Amino acid sequence: MGNRRIAGHLAAVFTILIWGTTFISTKVLLNDFMSVEILFFRFVMGFVALFLVCPHRLKTADHRQEITFVLAGLCGVCLYYLLENIALTYTMASNVGVIISVAPFFTAVLSHLFMKSEGRLRINFFIGFVVAMAGVSLISFNGRGLELNPIGDILAVLAAFVWACYSILIRKISNFGYPVILTTRRTFFYGILFMVLALFFFDFKIGAERF
């Protein structure tokens, strides 16, 4: 149990390091690509990579499980990254990085409301959250003043809330007992389907046509 907890913490730290680079890389890519284009190509490549790693088919037990995958794809793949990428077009990457950090707070609140296995939210949680947010803000702004951009900042808050919803759905999916790669690929699949629908609302171009 102790080794699994350590492995989980190490995996979380690694995820944070990778996640942190996405704000900067996305900001750079936005100079040449639309937010929906970045989102679409990013997850298509991810889906293909996961398929190559594990080409097996995932068979769910019932339609309720399938609906959970659909909602996870909508929240965690489509809405979250779309909101985040659009937010980066209106506000600074440092703002988005700090605001997205409130996602664990939303996750804890939603877990307390909708998951019976979760305990009460104690005062230590709120104190720790405030201290963590202060640390994130000091690192992100690095002495610069806070520049509010209402549209971008609000979109970033919505992205954090959507990510919290995705986290709860993933917790439910993990209880299904399926391999992680297959569940991630299924989530990506539905997320890409929703993104294809979103492309109709944007001036999406592919190949040489966009240059």
mmCIF file with all atom_site columns, C-alpha atoms in Angstrom:
data_model
loop_
_atom_site.group_PDB
_atom_site.id
_atom_site.type_symbol
_atom_site.label_atom_id
_atom_site.label_alt_id
_atom_site.label_comp_id
_atom_site.label_asym_id
_atom_site.label_entity_id
_atom_site.label_seq_id
_atom_site.pdbx_PDB_ins_code
_atom_site.Cartn_x
_atom_site.Cartn_y
_atom_site.Cartn_z
_atom_site.occupancy
_atom_site.B_iso_or_equiv
_atom_site.pdbx_formal_charge
_atom_site.auth_seq_id
_atom_site.auth_comp_id
_atom_site.auth_asym_id
_atom_site.auth_atom_id
_atom_site.pdbx_PDB_model_num
ATOM 1   C CA . MET A 1 1   ? 0.000   0.000  0.000   1.00 0.00 ? 1   MET A CA 1
ATOM 2   C CA . GLY A 1 2   ? 2.859   2.353  0.893   1.00 0.00 ? 2   GLY A CA 1
ATOM 3   C CA . ASN A 1 3   ? 4.670   1.704  -2.399  1.00 0.00 ? 3   ASN A CA 1
ATOM 4   C CA . ARG A 1 4   ? 1.483   2.329  -4.394  1.00 0.00 ? 4   ARG A CA 1
ATOM 5   C CA . ARG A 1 5   ? 0.959   5.634  -2.575  1.00 0.00 ? 5   ARG A CA 1
ATOM 6   C CA . ILE A 1 6   ? 4.540   6.725  -3.312  1.00 0.00 ? 6   ILE A CA 1
ATOM 7   C CA . ALA A 1 7   ? 4.179   5.680  -6.957  1.00 0.00 ? 7   ALA A CA 1
ATOM 8   C CA . GLY A 1 8   ? 0.946   7.650  -7.161  1.00 0.00 ? 8   GLY A CA 1
ATOM 9   C CA . HIS A 1 9   ? 2.575   10.771 -5.733  1.00 0.00 ? 9   HIS A CA 1
ATOM 10  C CA . LEU A 1 10  ? 5.531   10.471 -8.121  1.00 0.00 ? 10  LEU A CA 1
ATOM 11  C CA . ALA A 1 11  ? 3.154   10.035 -11.052 1.00 0.00 ? 11  ALA A CA 1
ATOM 12  C CA . ALA A 1 12  ? 1.240   13.138 -9.904  1.00 0.00 ? 12  ALA A CA 1
ATOM 13  C CA . VAL A 1 13  ? 4.460   15.193 -9.720  1.00 0.00 ? 13  VAL A CA 1
ATOM 14  C CA . PHE A 1 14  ? 5.461   14.041 -13.199 1.00 0.00 ? 14  PHE A CA 1
ATOM 15  C CA . THR A 1 15  ? 2.000   14.938 -14.491 1.00 0.00 ? 15  THR A CA 1
ATOM 16  C CA . ILE A 1 16  ? 2.278   18.415 -12.972 1.00 0.00 ? 16  ILE A CA 1
ATOM 17  C CA . LEU A 1 17  ? 5.638   18.964 -14.683 1.00 0.00 ? 17  LEU A CA 1
ATOM 18  C CA . ILE A 1 18  ? 4.221   17.932 -18.061 1.00 0.00 ? 18  ILE A CA 1
ATOM 19  C CA . TRP A 1 19  ? 1.002   19.868 -17.498 1.00 0.00 ? 19  TRP A CA 1
ATOM 20  C CA . GLY A 1 20  ? 2.910   23.034 -16.650 1.00 0.00 ? 20  GLY A CA 1
ATOM 21  C CA . THR A 1 21  ? 4.668   23.022 -20.026 1.00 0.00 ? 21  THR A CA 1
ATOM 22  C CA . THR A 1 22  ? 1.351   22.933 -21.894 1.00 0.00 ? 22  THR A CA 1
ATOM 23  C CA . PHE A 1 23  ? 0.473   26.513 -20.939 1.00 0.00 ? 23  PHE A CA 1
ATOM 24  C CA . ILE A 1 24  ? 3.662   27.866 -22.516 1.00 0.00 ? 24  ILE A CA 1
ATOM 25  C CA . SER A 1 25  ? 3.677   25.561 -25.545 1.00 0.00 ? 25  SER A CA 1
ATOM 26  C CA . THR A 1 26  ? 0.013   26.321 -26.246 1.00 0.00 ? 26  THR A CA 1
ATOM 27  C CA . LYS A 1 27  ? 0.677   30.062 -25.963 1.00 0.00 ? 27  LYS A CA 1
ATOM 28  C CA . VAL A 1 28  ? 3.442   29.695 -28.575 1.00 0.00 ? 28  VAL A CA 1
ATOM 29  C CA . LEU A 1 29  ? 1.316   27.538 -30.889 1.00 0.00 ? 29  LEU A CA 1
ATOM 30  C CA . LEU A 1 30  ? -1.507  30.086 -30.742 1.00 0.00 ? 30  LEU A CA 1
ATOM 31  C CA . ASN A 1 31  ? 0.671   32.358 -32.894 1.00 0.00 ? 31  ASN A CA 1
ATOM 32  C CA . ASP A 1 32  ? 0.054   30.038 -35.860 1.00 0.00 ? 32  ASP A CA 1
ATOM 33  C CA . PHE A 1 33  ? -2.903  27.843 -34.928 1.00 0.00 ? 33  PHE A CA 1
ATOM 34  C CA . MET A 1 34  ? -6.414  28.344 -33.610 1.00 0.00 ? 34  MET A CA 1
ATOM 35  C CA . SER A 1 35  ? -7.202  26.921 -30.185 1.00 0.00 ? 35  SER A CA 1
ATOM 36  C CA . VAL A 1 36  ? -9.538  24.285 -31.606 1.00 0.00 ? 36  VAL A CA 1
ATOM 37  C CA . GLU A 1 37  ? -6.875  23.196 -34.107 1.00 0.00 ? 37  GLU A CA 1
ATOM 38  C CA . ILE A 1 38  ? -4.312  22.691 -31.347 1.00 0.00 ? 38  ILE A CA 1
ATOM 39  C CA . LEU A 1 39  ? -6.864  20.744 -29.359 1.00 0.00 ? 39  LEU A CA 1
ATOM 40  C CA . PHE A 1 40  ? -7.916  18.522 -32.253 1.00 0.00 ? 40  PHE A CA 1
ATOM 41  C CA . PHE A 1 41  ? -4.437  17.597 -33.491 1.00 0.00 ? 41  PHE A CA 1
ATOM 42  C CA . ARG A 1 42  ? -3.158  17.091 -29.963 1.00 0.00 ? 42  ARG A CA 1
ATOM 43  C CA . PHE A 1 43  ? -5.712  14.465 -29.032 1.00 0.00 ? 43  PHE A CA 1
ATOM 44  C CA . VAL A 1 44  ? -5.781  12.734 -32.407 1.00 0.00 ? 44  VAL A CA 1
ATOM 45  C CA . MET A 1 45  ? -2.040  12.136 -31.999 1.00 0.00 ? 45  MET A CA 1
ATOM 46  C CA . GLY A 1 46  ? -2.637  10.971 -28.430 1.00 0.00 ? 46  GLY A CA 1
ATOM 47  C CA . PHE A 1 47  ? -5.371  8.556  -29.521 1.00 0.00 ? 47  PHE A CA 1
ATOM 48  C CA . VAL A 1 48  ? -3.168  7.083  -32.259 1.00 0.00 ? 48  VAL A CA 1
ATOM 49  C CA . ALA A 1 49  ? -0.268  6.687  -29.831 1.00 0.00 ? 49  ALA A CA 1
ATOM 50  C CA . LEU A 1 50  ? -2.461  4.879  -27.288 1.00 0.00 ? 50  LEU A CA 1
ATOM 51  C CA . PHE A 1 51  ? -3.853  2.620  -30.009 1.00 0.00 ? 51  PHE A CA 1
ATOM 52  C CA . LEU A 1 52  ? -0.336  1.663  -31.101 1.00 0.00 ? 52  LEU A CA 1
ATOM 53  C CA . VAL A 1 53  ? 0.639   0.901  -27.501 1.00 0.00 ? 53  VAL A CA 1
ATOM 54  C CA . CYS A 1 54  ? -2.476  -1.187 -26.835 1.00 0.00 ? 54  CYS A CA 1
ATOM 55  C CA . PRO A 1 55  ? -4.608  -2.001 -29.916 1.00 0.00 ? 55  PRO A CA 1
ATOM 56  C CA . HIS A 1 56  ? -7.067  -4.143 -27.954 1.00 0.00 ? 56  HIS A CA 1
ATOM 57  C CA . ARG A 1 57  ? -10.777 -3.283 -27.867 1.00 0.00 ? 57  ARG A CA 1
ATOM 58  C CA . LEU A 1 58  ? -12.491 -2.192 -24.660 1.00 0.00 ? 58  LEU A CA 1
ATOM 59  C CA . LYS A 1 59  ? -15.878 -3.796 -24.023 1.00 0.00 ? 59  LYS A CA 1
ATOM 60  C CA . THR A 1 60  ? -17.921 -2.037 -21.347 1.00 0.00 ? 60  THR A CA 1
ATOM 61  C CA . ALA A 1 61  ? -20.361 -3.895 -19.119 1.00 0.00 ? 61  ALA A CA 1
ATOM 62  C CA . ASP A 1 62  ? -23.417 -1.696 -19.728 1.00 0.00 ? 62  ASP A CA 1
ATOM 63  C CA . HIS A 1 63  ? -24.637 1.587  -21.192 1.00 0.00 ? 63  HIS A CA 1
ATOM 64  C CA . ARG A 1 64  ? -24.221 3.431  -17.877 1.00 0.00 ? 64  ARG A CA 1
ATOM 65  C CA . GLN A 1 65  ? -20.482 2.850  -17.998 1.00 0.00 ? 65  GLN A CA 1
ATOM 66  C CA . GLU A 1 66  ? -20.425 3.995  -21.608 1.00 0.00 ? 66  GLU A CA 1
ATOM 67  C CA . ILE A 1 67  ? -22.249 7.208  -20.667 1.00 0.00 ? 67  ILE A CA 1
ATOM 68  C CA . THR A 1 68  ? -19.597 7.841  -18.018 1.00 0.00 ? 68  THR A CA 1
ATOM 69  C CA . PHE A 1 69  ? -16.923 7.596  -20.717 1.00 0.00 ? 69  PHE A CA 1
ATOM 70  C CA . VAL A 1 70  ? -18.929 9.970  -22.919 1.00 0.00 ? 70  VAL A CA 1
ATOM 71  C CA . LEU A 1 71  ? -19.169 12.562 -20.135 1.00 0.00 ? 71  LEU A CA 1
ATOM 72  C CA . ALA A 1 72  ? -15.476 12.169 -19.305 1.00 0.00 ? 72  ALA A CA 1
ATOM 73  C CA . GLY A 1 73  ? -14.585 12.757 -22.950 1.00 0.00 ? 73  GLY A CA 1
ATOM 74  C CA . LEU A 1 74  ? -16.797 15.832 -23.071 1.00 0.00 ? 74  LEU A CA 1
ATOM 75  C CA . CYS A 1 75  ? -15.448 17.357 -19.847 1.00 0.00 ? 75  CYS A CA 1
ATOM 76  C CA . GLY A 1 76  ? -11.815 16.311 -19.705 1.00 0.00 ? 76  GLY A CA 1
ATOM 77  C CA . VAL A 1 77  ? -10.861 16.249 -23.363 1.00 0.00 ? 77  VAL A CA 1
ATOM 78  C CA . CYS A 1 78  ? -13.150 18.666 -25.196 1.00 0.00 ? 78  CYS A CA 1
ATOM 79  C CA . LEU A 1 79  ? -14.492 21.354 -22.852 1.00 0.00 ? 79  LEU A CA 1
ATOM 80  C CA . TYR A 1 80  ? -11.533 21.670 -20.490 1.00 0.00 ? 80  TYR A CA 1
ATOM 81  C CA . TYR A 1 81  ? -8.833  22.086 -23.120 1.00 0.00 ? 81  TYR A CA 1
ATOM 82  C CA . LEU A 1 82  ? -11.038 24.180 -25.374 1.00 0.00 ? 82  LEU A CA 1
ATOM 83  C CA . LEU A 1 83  ? -11.810 26.581 -22.523 1.00 0.00 ? 83  LEU A CA 1
ATOM 84  C CA . GLU A 1 84  ? -8.154  26.640 -21.472 1.00 0.00 ? 84  GLU A CA 1
ATOM 85  C CA . ASN A 1 85  ? -6.872  27.303 -24.993 1.00 0.00 ? 85  ASN A CA 1
ATOM 86  C CA . ILE A 1 86  ? -9.430  30.035 -25.629 1.00 0.00 ? 86  ILE A CA 1
ATOM 87  C CA . ALA A 1 87  ? -8.590  31.588 -22.249 1.00 0.00 ? 87  ALA A CA 1
ATOM 88  C CA . LEU A 1 88  ? -4.940  31.800 -23.312 1.00 0.00 ? 88  LEU A CA 1
ATOM 89  C CA . THR A 1 89  ? -5.969  33.960 -26.275 1.00 0.00 ? 89  THR A CA 1
ATOM 90  C CA . TYR A 1 90  ? -7.436  36.552 -23.892 1.00 0.00 ? 90  TYR A CA 1
ATOM 91  C CA . THR A 1 91  ? -5.141  36.477 -20.855 1.00 0.00 ? 91  THR A CA 1
ATOM 92  C CA . MET A 1 92  ? -1.573  35.705 -19.833 1.00 0.00 ? 92  MET A CA 1
ATOM 93  C CA . ALA A 1 93  ? -0.285  32.161 -19.438 1.00 0.00 ? 93  ALA A CA 1
ATOM 94  C CA . SER A 1 94  ? 0.655   32.973 -15.819 1.00 0.00 ? 94  SER A CA 1
ATOM 95  C CA . ASN A 1 95  ? -2.955  33.944 -15.061 1.00 0.00 ? 95  ASN A CA 1
ATOM 96  C CA . VAL A 1 96  ? -4.272  30.730 -16.541 1.00 0.00 ? 96  VAL A CA 1
ATOM 97  C CA . GLY A 1 97  ? -1.669  28.671 -14.697 1.00 0.00 ? 97  GLY A CA 1
ATOM 98  C CA . VAL A 1 98  ? -2.677  30.155 -11.344 1.00 0.00 ? 98  VAL A CA 1
ATOM 99  C CA . ILE A 1 99  ? -6.433  29.991 -11.949 1.00 0.00 ? 99  ILE A CA 1
ATOM 100 C CA . ILE A 1 100 ? -6.311  26.384 -13.164 1.00 0.00 ? 100 ILE A CA 1
ATOM 101 C CA . SER A 1 101 ? -4.639  25.542 -9.841  1.00 0.00 ? 101 SER A CA 1
ATOM 102 C CA . VAL A 1 102 ? -8.025  25.927 -8.130  1.00 0.00 ? 102 VAL A CA 1
ATOM 103 C CA . ALA A 1 103 ? -9.154  22.706 -9.852  1.00 0.00 ? 103 ALA A CA 1
ATOM 104 C CA . PRO A 1 104 ? -8.202  20.544 -6.809  1.00 0.00 ? 104 PRO A CA 1
ATOM 105 C CA . PHE A 1 105 ? -10.428 22.749 -4.648  1.00 0.00 ? 105 PHE A CA 1
ATOM 106 C CA . PHE A 1 106 ? -13.412 22.202 -6.943  1.00 0.00 ? 106 PHE A CA 1
ATOM 107 C CA . THR A 1 107 ? -12.552 18.497 -7.106  1.00 0.00 ? 107 THR A CA 1
ATOM 108 C CA . ALA A 1 108 ? -12.529 18.164 -3.319  1.00 0.00 ? 108 ALA A CA 1
ATOM 109 C CA . VAL A 1 109 ? -15.867 19.961 -3.002  1.00 0.00 ? 109 VAL A CA 1
ATOM 110 C CA . LEU A 1 110 ? -17.498 17.840 -5.728  1.00 0.00 ? 110 LEU A CA 1
ATOM 111 C CA . SER A 1 111 ? -16.055 14.663 -4.205  1.00 0.00 ? 111 SER A CA 1
ATOM 112 C CA . HIS A 1 112 ? -17.548 15.601 -0.863  1.00 0.00 ? 112 HIS A CA 1
ATOM 113 C CA . LEU A 1 113 ? -20.937 16.254 -2.465  1.00 0.00 ? 113 LEU A CA 1
ATOM 114 C CA . PHE A 1 114 ? -21.199 13.312 -4.835  1.00 0.00 ? 114 PHE A CA 1
ATOM 115 C CA . MET A 1 115 ? -18.907 10.548 -3.556  1.00 0.00 ? 115 MET A CA 1
ATOM 116 C CA . LYS A 1 116 ? -19.952 8.917  -0.312  1.00 0.00 ? 116 LYS A CA 1
ATOM 117 C CA . SER A 1 117 ? -16.489 7.469  0.293   1.00 0.00 ? 117 SER A CA 1
ATOM 118 C CA . GLU A 1 118 ? -15.009 10.939 0.752   1.00 0.00 ? 118 GLU A CA 1
ATOM 119 C CA . GLY A 1 119 ? -14.723 12.391 4.246   1.00 0.00 ? 119 GLY A CA 1
ATOM 120 C CA . ARG A 1 120 ? -15.537 15.849 5.531   1.00 0.00 ? 120 ARG A CA 1
ATOM 121 C CA . LEU A 1 121 ? -13.659 18.910 4.349   1.00 0.00 ? 121 LEU A CA 1
ATOM 122 C CA . ARG A 1 122 ? -11.694 20.002 7.398   1.00 0.00 ? 122 ARG A CA 1
ATOM 123 C CA . ILE A 1 123 ? -10.093 23.352 8.157   1.00 0.00 ? 123 ILE A CA 1
ATOM 124 C CA . ASN A 1 124 ? -6.653  21.924 7.308   1.00 0.00 ? 124 ASN A CA 1
ATOM 125 C CA . PHE A 1 125 ? -7.769  21.474 3.715   1.00 0.00 ? 125 PHE A CA 1
ATOM 126 C CA . PHE A 1 126 ? -8.754  25.132 3.331   1.00 0.00 ? 126 PHE A CA 1
ATOM 127 C CA . ILE A 1 127 ? -5.573  26.365 5.031   1.00 0.00 ? 127 ILE A CA 1
ATOM 128 C CA . GLY A 1 128 ? -3.446  24.141 2.830   1.00 0.00 ? 128 GLY A CA 1
ATOM 129 C CA . PHE A 1 129 ? -5.270  25.309 -0.256  1.00 0.00 ? 129 PHE A CA 1
ATOM 130 C CA . VAL A 1 130 ? -4.683  28.987 0.540   1.00 0.00 ? 130 VAL A CA 1
ATOM 131 C CA . VAL A 1 131 ? -0.982  28.362 1.244   1.00 0.00 ? 131 VAL A CA 1
ATOM 132 C CA . ALA A 1 132 ? -0.599  26.342 -1.975  1.00 0.00 ? 132 ALA A CA 1
ATOM 133 C CA . MET A 1 133 ? -2.339  29.014 -4.062  1.00 0.00 ? 133 MET A CA 1
ATOM 134 C CA . ALA A 1 134 ? -0.104  31.686 -2.539  1.00 0.00 ? 134 ALA A CA 1
ATOM 135 C CA . GLY A 1 135 ? 2.965   29.647 -3.495  1.00 0.00 ? 135 GLY A CA 1
ATOM 136 C CA . VAL A 1 136 ? 1.714   29.075 -7.029  1.00 0.00 ? 136 VAL A CA 1
ATOM 137 C CA . SER A 1 137 ? 0.986   32.794 -7.416  1.00 0.00 ? 137 SER A CA 1
ATOM 138 C CA . LEU A 1 138 ? 4.467   33.809 -6.217  1.00 0.00 ? 138 LEU A CA 1
ATOM 139 C CA . ILE A 1 139 ? 6.110   31.409 -8.649  1.00 0.00 ? 139 ILE A CA 1
ATOM 140 C CA . SER A 1 140 ? 3.873   32.262 -11.617 1.00 0.00 ? 140 SER A CA 1
ATOM 141 C CA . PHE A 1 141 ? 3.911   36.046 -11.336 1.00 0.00 ? 141 PHE A CA 1
ATOM 142 C CA . ASN A 1 142 ? 7.560   36.265 -10.154 1.00 0.00 ? 142 ASN A CA 1
ATOM 143 C CA . GLY A 1 143 ? 7.270   39.826 -8.888  1.00 0.00 ? 143 GLY A CA 1
ATOM 144 C CA . ARG A 1 144 ? 5.035   41.083 -11.712 1.00 0.00 ? 144 ARG A CA 1
ATOM 145 C CA . GLY A 1 145 ? 1.723   42.724 -10.955 1.00 0.00 ? 145 GLY A CA 1
ATOM 146 C CA . LEU A 1 146 ? -1.527  40.849 -11.491 1.00 0.00 ? 146 LEU A CA 1
ATOM 147 C CA . GLU A 1 147 ? -3.209  41.883 -14.740 1.00 0.00 ? 147 GLU A CA 1
ATOM 148 C CA . LEU A 1 148 ? -6.856  40.886 -14.818 1.00 0.00 ? 148 LEU A CA 1
ATOM 149 C CA . ASN A 1 149 ? -8.455  39.981 -18.130 1.00 0.00 ? 149 ASN A CA 1
ATOM 150 C CA . PRO A 1 150 ? -12.091 39.183 -17.247 1.00 0.00 ? 150 PRO A CA 1
ATOM 151 C CA . ILE A 1 151 ? -13.006 37.079 -20.284 1.00 0.00 ? 151 ILE A CA 1
ATOM 152 C CA . GLY A 1 152 ? -9.865  34.966 -20.233 1.00 0.00 ? 152 GLY A CA 1
ATOM 153 C CA . ASP A 1 153 ? -9.804  34.628 -16.446 1.00 0.00 ? 153 ASP A CA 1
ATOM 154 C CA . ILE A 1 154 ? -13.468 33.578 -16.247 1.00 0.00 ? 154 ILE A CA 1
ATOM 155 C CA . LEU A 1 155 ? -12.902 31.007 -18.988 1.00 0.00 ? 155 LEU A CA 1
ATOM 156 C CA . ALA A 1 156 ? -9.953  29.672 -16.986 1.00 0.00 ? 156 ALA A CA 1
ATOM 157 C CA . VAL A 1 157 ? -12.171 29.334 -13.893 1.00 0.00 ? 157 VAL A CA 1
ATOM 158 C CA . LEU A 1 158 ? -14.743 27.431 -15.951 1.00 0.00 ? 158 LEU A CA 1
ATOM 159 C CA . ALA A 1 159 ? -11.946 25.198 -17.248 1.00 0.00 ? 159 ALA A CA 1
ATOM 160 C CA . ALA A 1 160 ? -10.888 24.427 -13.669 1.00 0.00 ? 160 ALA A CA 1
ATOM 161 C CA . PHE A 1 161 ? -14.468 23.510 -12.724 1.00 0.00 ? 161 PHE A CA 1
ATOM 162 C CA . VAL A 1 162 ? -14.874 21.301 -15.795 1.00 0.00 ? 162 VAL A CA 1
ATOM 163 C CA . TRP A 1 163 ? -11.611 19.562 -14.923 1.00 0.00 ? 163 TRP A CA 1
ATOM 164 C CA . ALA A 1 164 ? -12.956 18.875 -11.437 1.00 0.00 ? 164 ALA A CA 1
ATOM 165 C CA . CYS A 1 165 ? -16.007 17.224 -13.002 1.00 0.00 ? 165 CYS A CA 1
ATOM 166 C CA . TYR A 1 166 ? -13.692 15.167 -15.192 1.00 0.00 ? 166 TYR A CA 1
ATOM 167 C CA . SER A 1 167 ? -11.690 14.080 -12.139 1.00 0.00 ? 167 SER A CA 1
ATOM 168 C CA . ILE A 1 168 ? -14.829 12.742 -10.459 1.00 0.00 ? 168 ILE A CA 1
ATOM 169 C CA . LEU A 1 169 ? -15.817 10.870 -13.620 1.00 0.00 ? 169 LEU A CA 1
ATOM 170 C CA . ILE A 1 170 ? -12.348 9.361  -13.875 1.00 0.00 ? 170 ILE A CA 1
ATOM 171 C CA . ARG A 1 171 ? -12.602 8.196  -10.273 1.00 0.00 ? 171 ARG A CA 1
ATOM 172 C CA . LYS A 1 172 ? -15.780 6.383  -11.224 1.00 0.00 ? 172 LYS A CA 1
ATOM 173 C CA . ILE A 1 173 ? -14.172 4.928  -14.349 1.00 0.00 ? 173 ILE A CA 1
ATOM 174 C CA . SER A 1 174 ? -11.200 3.639  -12.333 1.00 0.00 ? 174 SER A CA 1
ATOM 175 C CA . ASN A 1 175 ? -13.639 1.633  -10.237 1.00 0.00 ? 175 ASN A CA 1
ATOM 176 C CA . PHE A 1 176 ? -14.790 -0.235 -13.361 1.00 0.00 ? 176 PHE A CA 1
ATOM 177 C CA . GLY A 1 177 ? -11.550 -2.221 -13.272 1.00 0.00 ? 177 GLY A CA 1
ATOM 178 C CA . TYR A 1 178 ? -10.512 -1.752 -16.915 1.00 0.00 ? 178 TYR A CA 1
ATOM 179 C CA . PRO A 1 179 ? -6.870  -1.199 -18.050 1.00 0.00 ? 179 PRO A CA 1
ATOM 180 C CA . VAL A 1 180 ? -5.813  2.444  -17.795 1.00 0.00 ? 180 VAL A CA 1
ATOM 181 C CA . ILE A 1 181 ? -4.618  2.721  -21.395 1.00 0.00 ? 181 ILE A CA 1
ATOM 182 C CA . LEU A 1 182 ? -7.919  1.390  -22.743 1.00 0.00 ? 182 LEU A CA 1
ATOM 183 C CA . THR A 1 183 ? -10.021 3.686  -20.571 1.00 0.00 ? 183 THR A CA 1
ATOM 184 C CA . THR A 1 184 ? -7.889  6.685  -21.512 1.00 0.00 ? 184 THR A CA 1
ATOM 185 C CA . ARG A 1 185 ? -8.191  5.816  -25.197 1.00 0.00 ? 185 ARG A CA 1
ATOM 186 C CA . ARG A 1 186 ? -11.967 5.456  -24.910 1.00 0.00 ? 186 ARG A CA 1
ATOM 187 C CA . THR A 1 187 ? -12.166 8.838  -23.182 1.00 0.00 ? 187 THR A CA 1
ATOM 188 C CA . PHE A 1 188 ? -10.028 10.386 -25.934 1.00 0.00 ? 188 PHE A CA 1
ATOM 189 C CA . PHE A 1 189 ? -12.294 8.825  -28.567 1.00 0.00 ? 189 PHE A CA 1
ATOM 190 C CA . TYR A 1 190 ? -15.411 10.533 -27.250 1.00 0.00 ? 190 TYR A CA 1
ATOM 191 C CA . GLY A 1 191 ? -13.533 13.756 -26.656 1.00 0.00 ? 191 GLY A CA 1
ATOM 192 C CA . ILE A 1 192 ? -12.406 13.804 -30.285 1.00 0.00 ? 192 ILE A CA 1
ATOM 193 C CA . LEU A 1 193 ? -15.985 13.203 -31.449 1.00 0.00 ? 193 LEU A CA 1
ATOM 194 C CA . PHE A 1 194 ? -17.136 16.264 -29.513 1.00 0.00 ? 194 PHE A CA 1
ATOM 195 C CA . MET A 1 195 ? -14.228 18.247 -30.936 1.00 0.00 ? 195 MET A CA 1
ATOM 196 C CA . VAL A 1 196 ? -15.258 17.314 -34.471 1.00 0.00 ? 196 VAL A CA 1
ATOM 197 C CA . LEU A 1 197 ? -18.659 18.840 -33.702 1.00 0.00 ? 197 LEU A CA 1
ATOM 198 C CA . ALA A 1 198 ? -16.948 21.939 -32.308 1.00 0.00 ? 198 ALA A CA 1
ATOM 199 C CA . LEU A 1 199 ? -14.923 22.347 -35.519 1.00 0.00 ? 199 LEU A CA 1
ATOM 200 C CA . PHE A 1 200 ? -18.101 23.387 -37.359 1.00 0.00 ? 200 PHE A CA 1
ATOM 201 C CA . PHE A 1 201 ? -18.279 26.509 -35.178 1.00 0.00 ? 201 PHE A CA 1
ATOM 202 C CA . PHE A 1 202 ? -14.705 27.549 -35.982 1.00 0.00 ? 202 PHE A CA 1
ATOM 203 C CA . ASP A 1 203 ? -12.853 28.387 -39.173 1.00 0.00 ? 203 ASP A CA 1
ATOM 204 C CA . PHE A 1 204 ? -11.019 25.071 -39.106 1.00 0.00 ? 204 PHE A CA 1
ATOM 205 C CA . LYS A 1 205 ? -8.490  24.382 -41.842 1.00 0.00 ? 205 LYS A CA 1
ATOM 206 C CA . ILE A 1 206 ? -6.182  21.446 -42.400 1.00 0.00 ? 206 ILE A CA 1
ATOM 207 C CA . GLY A 1 207 ? -2.990  20.945 -44.329 1.00 0.00 ? 207 GLY A CA 1
ATOM 208 C CA . ALA A 1 208 ? -1.573  23.628 -46.647 1.00 0.00 ? 208 ALA A CA 1
ATOM 209 C CA . GLU A 1 209 ? -4.905  25.471 -46.752 1.00 0.00 ? 209 GLU A CA 1
ATOM 210 C CA . ARG A 1 210 ? -4.330  27.083 -43.376 1.00 0.00 ? 210 ARG A CA 1
ATOM 211 C CA . PHE A 1 211 ? -1.029  28.784 -44.344 1.00 0.00 ? 211 PHE A CA 1
#
